[in-house]
């Protein structure tokens, strides 16, 4: 059987493609693009919440937040390692990120001016991430699927800590409840944008679905997220800022409004409210770390006996 037919058979029979298997160049490229964007998102995604580590209101909240942000670094590293199994070079991917040539999730270009944002990011952003990533545990590329299994377990903890923080705030004062609502109002639409553009504008979906890299369309996952989140919002006692949001008994799903897609494309292009700040911060961290990379390189050469 020729290589391409063997690859197609692996995909069709729900087996995993492994690093040493033959794969079409487009398949490899699509995976590197998606996994690198995902890794960059985890790394840039440390910044919005990292903003609150020094100002968390108690030792317990600080310990939880520190653990969460560290988990995000770990997810980024797993995912970069997965791209390396496809022949990508991590230094090259980082260079592409800090020079704006590779994307990361739009959501992390929104600022976090309020402590309630820590809870809302856990609830809505990690909630959306789980919705998107649980199906990726069945993605066709083995190392990516296995990374997703571990990452999703940690994302579930992240989502719960956010929701628990919000439950606590909602049981507090009027001012705390108002903080939560104000944060939900800012993050609701950007959270819906995390699933990508509507299916009709999703240039990569058709091929990625055929290769079983993606398992659901952007709109299917967005619907799932809305259906999952509405009862959680009710229990919490917050209003989701969408006047079109209502249960549709005929469809067995919620109807909901569309995010501002012009804003989405602007944010994706790097013109989001905190876009420049996020990249500048990442660039500086990379430059500040140069001496560590250099020391590690010299140390490993010494160990190998290279003069
Ligand atoms: N932001 O054809 P499609 C997290 C781009 S969770 C920016 O539909 P695709 C956890 C897209 O790249 C967040 N760009 O694309 C966490 C494409 O451009 P390209 C990360 C976006 O790939 C929580 C173009 O638009 N999760 O980090 C976005 O088939 C809390 C057309 O779009 C993942 O990356 C966007 N939202 O579907 C961390 C999950 N959406 O590349 C810290 C894995 C689309 O052709 C704190 N990725 N674009 O130039 C995926 O599932 C997919 O890549 C999608 C997009 C669904 C995001």
mmCIF file of C-alpha atoms and ligand atoms in Angstrom:
data_model
loop_
_atom_site.group_PDB
_atom_site.id
_atom_site.type_symbol
_atom_site.label_atom_id
_atom_site.label_comp_id
_atom_site.label_asym_id
_atom_site.label_seq_id
_atom_site.Cartn_x
_atom_site.Cartn_y
_atom_site.Cartn_z
ATOM 1 C CA UNK A 1 0.000 0.000 0.000
ATOM 2 C CA UNK A 2 1.418 3.396 -0.865
ATOM 3 C CA UNK A 3 2.233 5.934 1.830
ATOM 4 C CA UNK A 4 -0.666 8.257 1.148
ATOM 5 C CA UNK A 5 -3.221 5.437 1.192
ATOM 6 C CA UNK A 6 -1.766 4.178 4.467
ATOM 7 C CA UNK A 7 -2.063 7.695 5.958
ATOM 8 C CA UNK A 8 -5.696 7.977 4.775
ATOM 9 C CA UNK A 9 -6.471 4.576 6.260
ATOM 10 C CA UNK A 10 -4.959 5.586 9.618
ATOM 11 C CA UNK A 11 -7.177 8.681 9.694
ATOM 12 C CA UNK A 12 -10.325 6.857 8.561
ATOM 13 C CA UNK A 13 -9.899 4.094 11.140
ATOM 14 C CA UNK A 14 -9.475 6.595 14.020
ATOM 15 C CA UNK A 15 -5.916 5.513 14.678
ATOM 16 C CA UNK A 16 -3.266 8.089 15.518
ATOM 17 C CA UNK A 17 -0.641 9.425 13.151
ATOM 18 C CA UNK A 18 2.732 9.258 14.925
ATOM 19 C CA UNK A 19 5.879 11.370 14.368
ATOM 20 C CA UNK A 20 7.708 8.745 12.315
ATOM 21 C CA UNK A 21 4.750 8.044 10.014
ATOM 22 C CA UNK A 22 4.597 9.534 6.557
ATOM 23 C CA UNK A 23 2.195 12.496 6.395
ATOM 24 C CA UNK A 24 1.257 15.007 3.688
ATOM 25 C CA UNK A 25 3.195 18.265 3.921
ATOM 26 C CA UNK A 26 -0.067 20.228 4.314
ATOM 27 C CA UNK A 27 -1.063 18.077 7.285
ATOM 28 C CA UNK A 28 2.278 18.743 8.972
ATOM 29 C CA UNK A 29 2.072 22.480 8.262
ATOM 30 C CA UNK A 30 -1.492 22.784 9.534
ATOM 31 C CA UNK A 31 -0.564 21.005 12.740
ATOM 32 C CA UNK A 32 2.503 23.170 13.328
ATOM 33 C CA UNK A 33 0.374 26.286 12.726
ATOM 34 C CA UNK A 34 -2.427 25.251 15.073
ATOM 35 C CA UNK A 35 -0.262 23.757 17.823
ATOM 36 C CA UNK A 36 2.183 26.692 17.770
ATOM 37 C CA UNK A 37 -0.703 29.177 17.998
ATOM 38 C CA UNK A 38 -2.045 27.169 20.876
ATOM 39 C CA UNK A 39 1.353 27.131 22.622
ATOM 40 C CA UNK A 40 1.789 30.881 22.084
ATOM 41 C CA UNK A 41 -1.703 31.430 23.548
ATOM 42 C CA UNK A 42 -0.769 29.584 26.718
ATOM 43 C CA UNK A 43 2.424 31.609 27.109
ATOM 44 C CA UNK A 44 0.879 35.007 26.296
ATOM 45 C CA UNK A 45 -2.158 33.899 28.333
ATOM 46 C CA UNK A 46 -0.020 33.996 31.484
ATOM 47 C CA UNK A 47 0.044 37.797 31.348
ATOM 48 C CA UNK A 48 -3.594 38.873 31.923
ATOM 49 C CA UNK A 49 -3.907 36.878 35.153
ATOM 50 C CA UNK A 50 -0.243 37.252 36.094
ATOM 51 C CA UNK A 51 -1.170 40.919 36.473
ATOM 52 C CA UNK A 52 -2.982 39.979 39.723
ATOM 53 C CA UNK A 53 -0.477 37.644 41.407
ATOM 54 C CA UNK A 54 1.095 40.375 43.527
ATOM 55 C CA UNK A 55 -2.313 41.809 44.417
ATOM 56 C CA UNK A 56 -4.366 38.682 45.165
ATOM 57 C CA UNK A 57 -6.492 39.381 48.244
ATOM 58 C CA UNK A 58 -5.333 36.412 50.370
ATOM 59 C CA UNK A 59 -2.548 33.853 50.611
ATOM 60 C CA UNK A 60 -4.976 31.132 49.459
ATOM 61 C CA UNK A 61 -6.032 33.078 46.359
ATOM 62 C CA UNK A 62 -2.414 33.880 45.592
ATOM 63 C CA UNK A 63 -1.343 30.240 45.862
ATOM 64 C CA UNK A 64 -4.174 29.139 43.546
ATOM 65 C CA UNK A 65 -3.414 31.855 40.999
ATOM 66 C CA UNK A 66 0.315 31.120 41.026
ATOM 67 C CA UNK A 67 -0.386 27.432 40.429
ATOM 68 C CA UNK A 68 -2.740 28.234 37.554
ATOM 69 C CA UNK A 69 -0.324 30.570 35.792
ATOM 70 C CA UNK A 70 2.483 28.014 36.221
ATOM 71 C CA UNK A 71 0.213 25.359 34.676
ATOM 72 C CA UNK A 72 -0.203 27.623 31.651
ATOM 73 C CA UNK A 73 3.576 27.795 31.224
ATOM 74 C CA UNK A 74 3.650 23.985 31.424
ATOM 75 C CA UNK A 75 0.939 23.691 28.753
ATOM 76 C CA UNK A 76 2.913 25.993 26.487
ATOM 77 C CA UNK A 77 6.013 23.835 26.911
ATOM 78 C CA UNK A 78 4.158 20.561 26.218
ATOM 79 C CA UNK A 79 2.719 22.071 23.088
ATOM 80 C CA UNK A 80 6.048 23.429 21.835
ATOM 81 C CA UNK A 81 7.440 19.925 22.412
ATOM 82 C CA UNK A 82 4.580 18.530 20.283
ATOM 83 C CA UNK A 83 5.556 20.881 17.420
ATOM 84 C CA UNK A 84 9.155 19.641 17.707
ATOM 85 C CA UNK A 85 7.952 16.106 16.917
ATOM 86 C CA UNK A 86 6.834 17.597 13.584
ATOM 87 C CA UNK A 87 10.264 19.037 12.860
ATOM 88 C CA UNK A 88 9.546 22.588 14.047
ATOM 89 C CA UNK A 89 12.207 24.542 15.897
ATOM 90 C CA UNK A 90 11.109 26.178 19.137
ATOM 91 C CA UNK A 91 13.473 29.134 18.853
ATOM 92 C CA UNK A 92 12.075 29.797 15.391
ATOM 93 C CA UNK A 93 8.478 29.654 16.650
ATOM 94 C CA UNK A 94 9.286 32.067 19.487
ATOM 95 C CA UNK A 95 10.919 34.413 16.980
ATOM 96 C CA UNK A 96 7.772 34.281 14.847
ATOM 97 C CA UNK A 97 5.616 35.061 17.879
ATOM 98 C CA UNK A 98 7.606 38.051 19.080
ATOM 99 C CA UNK A 99 7.862 39.535 15.605
ATOM 100 C CA UNK A 100 4.088 39.199 15.109
ATOM 101 C CA UNK A 101 4.367 36.609 12.312
ATOM 102 C CA UNK A 102 2.438 33.917 14.175
ATOM 103 C CA UNK A 103 -0.896 34.341 15.915
ATOM 104 C CA UNK A 104 -2.122 33.640 19.420
ATOM 105 C CA UNK A 105 -5.665 33.648 20.742
ATOM 106 C CA UNK A 106 -7.510 36.962 20.435
ATOM 107 C CA UNK A 107 -8.815 36.668 24.007
ATOM 108 C CA UNK A 108 -5.464 37.542 25.574
ATOM 109 C CA UNK A 109 -5.434 40.966 23.950
ATOM 110 C CA UNK A 110 -8.071 42.229 26.380
ATOM 111 C CA UNK A 111 -6.926 43.931 29.599
ATOM 112 C CA UNK A 112 -7.665 42.749 33.145
ATOM 113 C CA UNK A 113 -8.336 45.931 35.150
ATOM 114 C CA UNK A 114 -10.466 44.229 37.842
ATOM 115 C CA UNK A 115 -9.755 41.373 40.254
ATOM 116 C CA UNK A 116 -13.080 39.818 39.197
ATOM 117 C CA UNK A 117 -11.384 39.256 35.807
ATOM 118 C CA UNK A 118 -9.345 36.464 37.430
ATOM 119 C CA UNK A 119 -12.564 34.589 38.232
ATOM 120 C CA UNK A 120 -14.201 35.400 34.909
ATOM 121 C CA UNK A 121 -11.150 34.240 32.935
ATOM 122 C CA UNK A 122 -11.223 30.944 34.847
ATOM 123 C CA UNK A 123 -14.959 30.508 34.301
ATOM 124 C CA UNK A 124 -15.423 31.756 30.735
ATOM 125 C CA UNK A 125 -11.971 31.599 29.114
ATOM 126 C CA UNK A 126 -10.936 28.254 30.576
ATOM 127 C CA UNK A 127 -14.539 27.101 30.074
ATOM 128 C CA UNK A 128 -14.287 27.939 26.354
ATOM 129 C CA UNK A 129 -10.810 26.391 26.205
ATOM 130 C CA UNK A 130 -12.173 23.112 27.637
ATOM 131 C CA UNK A 131 -15.078 23.087 25.192
ATOM 132 C CA UNK A 132 -12.622 23.497 22.333
ATOM 133 C CA UNK A 133 -9.928 21.166 23.661
ATOM 134 C CA UNK A 134 -11.839 18.127 24.948
ATOM 135 C CA UNK A 135 -12.638 17.100 21.340
ATOM 136 C CA UNK A 136 -8.937 17.671 20.501
ATOM 137 C CA UNK A 137 -8.117 14.728 22.801
ATOM 138 C CA UNK A 138 -9.335 12.738 19.735
ATOM 139 C CA UNK A 139 -7.334 14.739 17.213
ATOM 140 C CA UNK A 140 -5.575 12.541 14.652
ATOM 141 C CA UNK A 141 -1.977 13.442 15.560
ATOM 142 C CA UNK A 142 -0.827 11.292 18.512
ATOM 143 C CA UNK A 143 1.472 13.681 20.430
ATOM 144 C CA UNK A 144 -1.102 16.512 20.215
ATOM 145 C CA UNK A 145 -3.961 14.251 21.351
ATOM 146 C CA UNK A 146 -1.949 12.982 24.329
ATOM 147 C CA UNK A 147 -0.884 16.495 25.331
ATOM 148 C CA UNK A 148 -4.546 17.554 25.228
ATOM 149 C CA UNK A 149 -5.581 14.822 27.680
ATOM 150 C CA UNK A 150 -3.251 16.150 30.367
ATOM 151 C CA UNK A 151 -3.925 19.781 29.581
ATOM 152 C CA UNK A 152 -7.711 19.325 29.758
ATOM 153 C CA UNK A 153 -7.452 17.837 33.249
ATOM 154 C CA UNK A 154 -5.649 20.957 34.433
ATOM 155 C CA UNK A 155 -8.004 23.280 32.546
ATOM 156 C CA UNK A 156 -10.913 21.723 34.442
ATOM 157 C CA UNK A 157 -9.270 22.693 37.723
ATOM 158 C CA UNK A 158 -8.731 26.191 36.315
ATOM 159 C CA UNK A 159 -12.375 26.524 35.368
ATOM 160 C CA UNK A 160 -13.554 25.376 38.782
ATOM 161 C CA UNK A 161 -11.253 27.747 40.661
ATOM 162 C CA UNK A 162 -12.624 30.652 38.601
ATOM 163 C CA UNK A 163 -16.225 29.673 39.195
ATOM 164 C CA UNK A 164 -15.612 29.168 42.917
ATOM 165 C CA UNK A 165 -13.966 32.599 43.159
ATOM 166 C CA UNK A 166 -17.016 34.152 41.475
ATOM 167 C CA UNK A 167 -19.458 32.280 43.744
ATOM 168 C CA UNK A 168 -17.569 33.732 46.718
ATOM 169 C CA UNK A 169 -17.694 37.259 45.297
ATOM 170 C CA UNK A 170 -21.402 36.937 44.453
ATOM 171 C CA UNK A 171 -22.069 35.991 48.093
ATOM 172 C CA UNK A 172 -20.224 39.147 49.210
ATOM 173 C CA UNK A 173 -21.148 42.822 49.013
ATOM 174 C CA UNK A 174 -23.097 44.721 46.334
ATOM 175 C CA UNK A 175 -19.820 46.226 45.167
ATOM 176 C CA UNK A 176 -18.332 42.749 44.675
ATOM 177 C CA UNK A 177 -21.394 41.576 42.746
ATOM 178 C CA UNK A 178 -21.146 44.672 40.544
ATOM 179 C CA UNK A 179 -17.463 43.900 39.873
ATOM 180 C CA UNK A 180 -18.358 40.403 38.707
ATOM 181 C CA UNK A 181 -21.149 41.631 36.411
ATOM 182 C CA UNK A 182 -18.930 44.342 34.926
ATOM 183 C CA UNK A 183 -16.232 41.770 34.159
ATOM 184 C CA UNK A 184 -18.739 39.339 32.599
ATOM 185 C CA UNK A 185 -20.013 42.205 30.399
ATOM 186 C CA UNK A 186 -16.471 42.785 29.089
ATOM 187 C CA UNK A 187 -15.451 39.146 28.617
ATOM 188 C CA UNK A 188 -18.612 37.495 27.245
ATOM 189 C CA UNK A 189 -18.217 38.483 23.590
ATOM 190 C CA UNK A 190 -14.421 37.997 23.451
ATOM 191 C CA UNK A 191 -14.956 34.502 24.956
ATOM 192 C CA UNK A 192 -17.349 33.643 22.101
ATOM 193 C CA UNK A 193 -14.698 34.838 19.621
ATOM 194 C CA UNK A 194 -12.208 32.274 20.961
ATOM 195 C CA UNK A 195 -13.866 29.593 18.804
ATOM 196 C CA UNK A 196 -12.777 31.412 15.654
ATOM 197 C CA UNK A 197 -14.782 33.053 12.853
ATOM 198 C CA UNK A 198 -18.192 31.754 11.734
ATOM 199 C CA UNK A 199 -17.948 28.534 9.737
ATOM 200 C CA UNK A 200 -18.523 30.349 6.429
ATOM 201 C CA UNK A 201 -15.360 32.406 7.029
ATOM 202 C CA UNK A 202 -13.254 29.650 8.566
ATOM 203 C CA UNK A 203 -10.656 29.056 5.861
ATOM 204 C CA UNK A 204 -8.976 26.072 7.526
ATOM 205 C CA UNK A 205 -11.955 24.105 8.855
ATOM 206 C CA UNK A 206 -12.876 21.975 5.854
ATOM 207 C CA UNK A 207 -9.396 20.494 5.397
ATOM 208 C CA UNK A 208 -8.721 20.243 9.148
ATOM 209 C CA UNK A 209 -11.999 18.366 9.659
ATOM 210 C CA UNK A 210 -11.189 16.008 6.762
ATOM 211 C CA UNK A 211 -7.808 15.240 8.362
ATOM 212 C CA UNK A 212 -9.543 14.948 11.757
ATOM 213 C CA UNK A 213 -7.213 17.541 13.223
ATOM 214 C CA UNK A 214 -10.369 19.447 14.190
ATOM 215 C CA UNK A 215 -13.321 17.334 15.293
ATOM 216 C CA UNK A 216 -16.081 19.980 15.292
ATOM 217 C CA UNK A 217 -16.694 23.247 13.481
ATOM 218 C CA UNK A 218 -16.188 26.636 15.142
ATOM 219 C CA UNK A 219 -19.952 27.311 15.269
ATOM 220 C CA UNK A 220 -20.748 23.868 16.720
ATOM 221 C CA UNK A 221 -18.316 24.453 19.590
ATOM 222 C CA UNK A 222 -19.567 28.008 20.154
ATOM 223 C CA UNK A 223 -23.126 26.662 20.483
ATOM 224 C CA UNK A 224 -21.979 23.981 22.914
ATOM 225 C CA UNK A 225 -20.241 26.620 25.030
ATOM 226 C CA UNK A 226 -23.326 28.864 25.160
ATOM 227 C CA UNK A 227 -25.582 25.929 26.124
ATOM 228 C CA UNK A 228 -23.133 24.884 28.838
ATOM 229 C CA UNK A 229 -22.624 28.386 30.245
ATOM 230 C CA UNK A 230 -26.193 29.739 30.464
ATOM 231 C CA UNK A 231 -27.242 27.559 33.452
ATOM 232 C CA UNK A 232 -23.927 28.353 35.178
ATOM 233 C CA UNK A 233 -24.643 32.091 34.768
ATOM 234 C CA UNK A 234 -28.122 31.600 36.239
ATOM 235 C CA UNK A 235 -26.747 29.766 39.250
ATOM 236 C CA UNK A 236 -24.150 32.481 39.721
ATOM 237 C CA UNK A 237 -26.745 35.253 39.451
ATOM 238 C CA UNK A 238 -25.135 37.210 36.601
ATOM 239 C CA UNK A 239 -26.708 38.377 33.345
ATOM 240 C CA UNK A 240 -25.014 37.502 30.065
ATOM 241 C CA UNK A 241 -24.956 40.712 27.981
ATOM 242 C CA UNK A 242 -26.861 39.394 24.971
ATOM 243 C CA UNK A 243 -30.475 40.531 24.449
ATOM 244 C CA UNK A 244 -30.956 37.832 21.798
ATOM 245 C CA UNK A 245 -30.035 35.000 24.161
ATOM 246 C CA UNK A 246 -32.985 32.632 24.694
ATOM 247 C CA UNK A 247 -33.806 28.938 24.794
ATOM 248 C CA UNK A 248 -35.120 27.543 21.504
ATOM 249 C CA UNK A 249 -37.156 24.456 22.369
ATOM 250 C CA UNK A 250 -37.480 23.445 18.736
ATOM 251 C CA UNK A 251 -33.711 23.323 18.216
ATOM 252 C CA UNK A 252 -32.971 22.128 21.735
ATOM 253 C CA UNK A 253 -30.300 24.855 21.958
ATOM 254 C CA UNK A 254 -30.008 28.501 22.949
ATOM 255 C CA UNK A 255 -30.301 31.147 20.252
ATOM 256 C CA UNK A 256 -27.748 33.896 20.704
ATOM 257 C CA UNK A 257 -26.389 37.037 19.030
ATOM 258 C CA UNK A 258 -23.199 37.340 17.004
ATOM 259 C CA UNK A 259 -20.025 38.911 18.376
ATOM 260 C CA UNK A 260 -18.663 41.966 16.560
ATOM 261 C CA UNK A 261 -16.620 40.152 13.890
ATOM 262 C CA UNK A 262 -14.955 43.373 12.690
ATOM 263 C CA UNK A 263 -13.558 43.805 16.184
ATOM 264 C CA UNK A 264 -12.402 40.158 16.119
ATOM 265 C CA UNK A 265 -10.406 40.620 12.886
ATOM 266 C CA UNK A 266 -8.887 43.845 14.212
ATOM 267 C CA UNK A 267 -7.763 42.042 17.372
ATOM 268 C CA UNK A 268 -6.391 39.116 15.326
ATOM 269 C CA UNK A 269 -4.392 41.620 13.251
ATOM 270 C CA UNK A 270 -2.723 42.811 16.463
ATOM 271 C CA UNK A 271 -4.839 45.925 17.025
ATOM 272 C CA UNK A 272 -6.540 44.670 20.195
ATOM 273 C CA UNK A 273 -6.651 46.852 23.315
ATOM 274 C CA UNK A 274 -3.623 45.177 24.938
ATOM 275 C CA UNK A 275 -2.023 43.622 21.826
ATOM 276 C CA UNK A 276 1.100 45.788 21.667
ATOM 277 C CA UNK A 277 1.640 45.522 25.425
ATOM 278 C CA UNK A 278 1.393 41.713 25.401
ATOM 279 C CA UNK A 279 3.955 41.324 22.617
ATOM 280 C CA UNK A 280 6.330 43.928 24.073
ATOM 281 C CA UNK A 281 6.232 42.138 27.431
ATOM 282 C CA UNK A 282 6.921 38.760 25.809
ATOM 283 C CA UNK A 283 9.750 40.217 23.707
ATOM 284 C CA UNK A 284 11.387 41.749 26.789
ATOM 285 C CA UNK A 285 11.079 38.483 28.769
ATOM 286 C CA UNK A 286 12.736 36.668 25.864
ATOM 287 C CA UNK A 287 15.591 39.178 25.647
ATOM 288 C CA UNK A 288 16.069 39.177 29.427
ATOM 289 C CA UNK A 289 16.360 35.379 29.314
ATOM 290 C CA UNK A 290 19.157 35.390 26.723
ATOM 291 C CA UNK A 291 21.906 34.957 29.336
ATOM 292 C CA UNK A 292 20.165 31.851 30.714
ATOM 293 C CA UNK A 293 19.988 30.245 27.259
ATOM 294 C CA UNK A 294 23.612 31.168 26.644
ATOM 295 C CA UNK A 295 24.727 29.744 30.022
ATOM 296 C CA UNK A 296 22.807 26.506 29.356
ATOM 297 C CA UNK A 297 24.406 26.205 25.912
ATOM 298 C CA UNK A 298 27.946 26.746 27.242
ATOM 299 C CA UNK A 299 27.334 24.318 30.107
ATOM 300 C CA UNK A 300 26.103 21.558 27.793
ATOM 301 C CA UNK A 301 29.074 22.092 25.444
ATOM 302 C CA UNK A 302 31.469 21.842 28.384
ATOM 303 C CA UNK A 303 29.818 18.617 29.488
ATOM 304 C CA UNK A 304 30.219 17.183 25.998
ATOM 305 C CA UNK A 305 33.884 18.203 26.072
ATOM 306 C CA UNK A 306 33.561 20.803 23.294
ATOM 307 C CA UNK A 307 36.089 23.605 23.737
HETATM 308 N N1 LIG B 1 -7.652 34.252 17.877
HETATM 309 O O1 LIG B 1 -9.854 28.861 9.687
HETATM 310 P P1 LIG B 1 -10.027 29.225 11.112
HETATM 311 C C1 LIG B 1 -5.821 28.768 26.104
HETATM 312 C C2 LIG B 1 -7.406 32.679 13.003
HETATM 313 S S1 LIG B 1 -7.141 28.587 25.040
HETATM 314 C C3 LIG B 1 -6.697 34.511 16.957
HETATM 315 O O2 LIG B 1 -11.303 28.890 11.766
HETATM 316 P P2 LIG B 1 -8.590 27.229 12.662
HETATM 317 C C4 LIG B 1 -5.976 28.282 27.533
HETATM 318 C C5 LIG B 1 -6.881 31.338 12.549
HETATM 319 O O3 LIG B 1 -5.631 31.049 13.122
HETATM 320 C C6 LIG B 1 -6.773 29.499 23.533
HETATM 321 N N2 LIG B 1 -6.754 34.001 15.695
HETATM 322 O O4 LIG B 1 -8.770 28.654 11.958
HETATM 323 C C7 LIG B 1 -5.809 29.358 28.510
HETATM 324 C C8 LIG B 1 -6.839 31.509 11.050
HETATM 325 O O5 LIG B 1 -5.675 32.227 10.667
HETATM 326 P P3 LIG B 1 -4.378 31.500 9.955
HETATM 327 C C9 LIG B 1 -5.932 28.743 22.543
HETATM 328 C C10 LIG B 1 -7.794 33.190 15.394
HETATM 329 O O6 LIG B 1 -7.189 27.122 13.098
HETATM 330 C C11 LIG B 1 -6.895 29.808 29.240
HETATM 331 C C12 LIG B 1 -8.017 32.422 10.772
HETATM 332 O O7 LIG B 1 -8.315 33.075 11.989
HETATM 333 N N3 LIG B 1 -6.585 27.538 22.087
HETATM 334 O O8 LIG B 1 -4.843 29.267 25.668
HETATM 335 C C13 LIG B 1 -8.785 32.870 16.332
HETATM 336 O O9 LIG B 1 -9.134 26.137 11.799
HETATM 337 C C14 LIG B 1 -6.778 30.827 30.181
HETATM 338 C C15 LIG B 1 -9.237 31.660 10.257
HETATM 339 O O10 LIG B 1 -9.775 30.807 11.283
HETATM 340 C C16 LIG B 1 -6.259 26.966 20.925
HETATM 341 O O11 LIG B 1 -5.427 27.457 20.187
HETATM 342 C C17 LIG B 1 -8.701 33.438 17.618
HETATM 343 N N4 LIG B 1 -9.627 33.213 18.564
HETATM 344 O O12 LIG B 1 -9.560 27.313 13.921
HETATM 345 C C18 LIG B 1 -4.572 29.953 28.765
HETATM 346 C C19 LIG B 1 -6.981 25.676 20.606
HETATM 347 N N5 LIG B 1 -9.677 32.048 15.731
HETATM 348 O O13 LIG B 1 -3.755 30.626 11.004
HETATM 349 C C20 LIG B 1 -4.446 31.000 29.687
HETATM 350 C C21 LIG B 1 -6.484 25.010 19.357
HETATM 351 C C22 LIG B 1 -9.259 31.875 14.467
HETATM 352 O O14 LIG B 1 -4.913 30.689 8.813
HETATM 353 C C23 LIG B 1 -5.570 31.434 30.410
HETATM 354 N N6 LIG B 1 -6.857 25.712 18.160
HETATM 355 N N7 LIG B 1 -8.129 32.573 14.257
HETATM 356 O O15 LIG B 1 -3.496 32.640 9.560
HETATM 357 C C24 LIG B 1 -8.028 25.537 17.514
HETATM 358 O O16 LIG B 1 -8.882 24.764 17.900
HETATM 359 C C25 LIG B 1 -8.236 26.296 16.218
HETATM 360 O O17 LIG B 1 -6.987 26.787 15.783
HETATM 361 C C26 LIG B 1 -9.262 27.484 16.327
HETATM 362 C C27 LIG B 1 -9.308 28.222 14.962
HETATM 363 C C28 LIG B 1 -10.657 26.927 16.618
HETATM 364 C C29 LIG B 1 -8.857 28.476 17.406
#
